[in-house]
Amino acid sequence: MDAVDQWSAGIVMMADPQVSAIPVRECGEELVDTHDCADLLLSSLRADDLGVFARVRVGVLDRLATASQALPAGLRLLIVECYRPPVLQRRYFDRYRDALRAANPEWDAARLRMAASRYVSPPELAPHSAGAAVDLTLCTDDGVELDLGTPVNATPEESGGRCYTDSPGLDAPARDNRAVLSAALRGAGFVNYPTEWWHWSYGDRYWAMVTGAEAAIYGPREL
């Protein structure tokens, strides 16, 4: 077991059958623009020409507003990416899986799929493609990002596992900032994907698994 895989113990990955077994009972909520919430700041890192990166379900936006209001004075949520079209999700997943295959030619297809899902969800299960997930970080009122230990979207390999939310390899400021972020988002009803400190979701299959809900309320959408 390599150093990164050590921190995967006990984590249910997105590709786990426990997740795919959860049914989706689509509620039909529309996707709305996070720009409409004045409490949120948006990064241009993943911005696209049509602005679909900034869209989430109504229930997700309501909870982001709640989480923002729970932050200490002077701090804001900085949104990096929300909705991701299924075709783009497939591209991200295939690219990362292929990189893992090149680095680990002895791995079979099942292991590659599971390992890839540490960082990119299989397209048919992706919370981002359901408008249920948001990648985000903390910043000041002026938009200066806080130290949370790694950049948003750092892979397990390049971060040495520090992208994992509860990684023991963090210094005190990063650990404290993650705790602030987590408290606000969990308090608003979000769940975290434990391999990515920046990834939070509500209403998707992973959320249903973590919370014990009978079904997800958001399924994949095309825009």
Coordinates of C-alpha atoms in Angstrom, one line a residue, residues 65-202:
A65 CA -26.3 31.0 1.8
T66 CA -26.9 29.5 5.2
A67 CA -23.3 28.3 5.4
S68 CA -22.0 31.7 4.4
Q69 CA -23.9 33.4 7.1
A70 CA -22.4 31.0 9.7
L71 CA -18.8 31.9 8.9
P72 CA -16.8 34.2 11.2
A73 CA -16.8 37.9 10.4
G74 CA -14.5 38.7 7.5
L75 CA -14.6 35.3 5.8
R76 CA -16.5 34.3 2.7
L77 CA -17.1 31.2 0.6
L78 CA -15.2 31.3 -2.7
I79 CA -17.0 29.1 -5.2
V80 CA -14.7 27.3 -7.7
E81 CA -17.0 24.9 -9.6
C82 CA -20.6 23.7 -9.3
Y83 CA -22.4 22.2 -12.3
R84 CA -20.3 20.1 -14.6
P85 CA -21.9 18.8 -17.9
P86 CA -21.8 14.9 -18.1
V87 CA -19.6 15.1 -21.2
L88 CA -17.0 17.1 -19.3
Q89 CA -17.3 14.8 -16.3
R90 CA -16.5 11.9 -18.6
R91 CA -13.5 13.7 -20.0
Y92 CA -12.1 14.4 -16.5
F93 CA -12.7 10.9 -15.3
D94 CA -11.1 9.2 -18.3
R95 CA -8.1 11.5 -18.2
Y96 CA -7.3 10.8 -14.6
R97 CA -8.0 7.1 -14.9
D98 CA -5.7 6.9 -17.9
A99 CA -2.9 8.7 -16.0
L100 CA -3.3 6.2 -13.2
R101 CA -3.1 3.3 -15.7
A102 CA 0.1 4.7 -17.2
A103 CA 1.7 5.0 -13.7
N104 CA 0.3 1.6 -12.5
P105 CA 0.1 -0.8 -15.5
E106 CA -0.4 -3.8 -13.2
W107 CA -3.8 -2.4 -12.0
D108 CA -6.9 -4.1 -13.4
A109 CA -10.0 -2.1 -14.6
A110 CA -11.8 -2.4 -11.3
R111 CA -8.9 -1.1 -9.2
L112 CA -8.4 1.8 -11.7
R113 CA -12.1 2.8 -11.5
M114 CA -12.0 2.8 -7.7
A115 CA -8.7 4.7 -7.5
A116 CA -9.9 7.2 -10.1
S117 CA -13.0 7.9 -8.0
R118 CA -10.9 9.2 -5.2
Y119 CA -10.5 12.3 -7.3
V120 CA -13.1 12.3 -10.1
S121 CA -16.5 10.7 -9.8
P122 CA -17.6 8.1 -12.4
P123 CA -19.8 10.1 -14.8
E124 CA -23.0 8.2 -14.1
L125 CA -22.8 9.0 -10.4
A126 CA -21.3 12.5 -10.4
P127 CA -22.8 14.9 -8.0
H128 CA -21.5 17.8 -10.1
S129 CA -23.5 16.7 -13.1
A130 CA -26.6 16.7 -10.9
G131 CA -26.1 20.2 -9.8
A132 CA -25.7 18.9 -6.3
A133 CA -22.1 19.5 -5.6
V134 CA -19.8 22.5 -5.2
D135 CA -16.0 22.8 -5.0
L136 CA -15.1 25.8 -2.8
T137 CA -12.7 27.3 -0.4
L138 CA -12.5 30.1 2.1
C139 CA -11.4 33.7 1.4
T140 CA -11.4 37.1 3.0
D141 CA -14.0 39.8 2.1
D142 CA -11.4 41.0 -0.4
G143 CA -11.1 37.7 -2.1
V144 CA -7.8 36.6 -0.7
E145 CA -7.8 32.8 -0.3
L146 CA -6.9 31.3 3.0
D147 CA -4.5 28.4 3.5
L148 CA -6.3 25.1 3.5
G149 CA -3.3 22.9 3.0
T150 CA -3.5 22.3 -0.8
P151 CA -4.9 24.1 -3.8
V152 CA -8.5 23.2 -4.7
N153 CA -8.4 20.2 -7.1
A154 CA -5.0 19.0 -6.0
T155 CA -4.7 15.2 -6.8
P156 CA -3.9 12.7 -4.1
E157 CA -0.6 12.0 -5.8
E158 CA 0.6 15.6 -6.1
S159 CA -0.5 16.5 -2.6
G160 CA 0.8 13.4 -0.9
G161 CA -2.7 12.8 0.4
R162 CA -3.1 16.2 2.0
C163 CA -6.1 16.8 -0.2
Y164 CA -7.9 14.3 2.1
T165 CA -10.1 16.3 4.5
D166 CA -8.7 14.7 7.6
S167 CA -5.1 14.3 6.4
P168 CA -2.7 14.3 9.4
G169 CA -0.1 16.0 7.3
L170 CA -1.4 19.5 7.7
D171 CA 0.0 22.5 9.7
A172 CA -2.2 24.2 12.3
P173 CA -3.5 27.1 10.2
A174 CA -4.7 24.8 7.4
R175 CA -6.3 22.4 9.8
D176 CA -8.0 25.2 11.6
N177 CA -9.3 26.7 8.4
R178 CA -10.7 23.3 7.3
A179 CA -12.5 23.0 10.6
V180 CA -14.1 26.4 10.1
L181 CA -15.2 25.5 6.5
S182 CA -16.5 22.1 7.6
A183 CA -18.5 23.5 10.5
A184 CA -20.3 26.0 8.4
L185 CA -21.1 23.5 5.6
R186 CA -22.1 20.6 7.7
G187 CA -24.3 22.9 9.8
A188 CA -26.1 23.8 6.6
G189 CA -26.8 20.2 5.6
F190 CA -23.9 19.4 3.3
V191 CA -21.7 16.3 3.3
N192 CA -18.1 16.2 2.4
Y193 CA -16.3 13.7 0.0
P194 CA -13.5 12.8 2.4
T195 CA -10.8 12.6 -0.3
E196 CA -11.3 16.2 -1.3
W197 CA -11.6 18.9 1.4
W198 CA -13.1 21.3 -1.1
H199 CA -16.0 19.0 -2.4
W200 CA -19.4 19.3 -0.6
S201 CA -22.8 18.2 -1.8
Y202 CA -26.4 18.0 -0.9

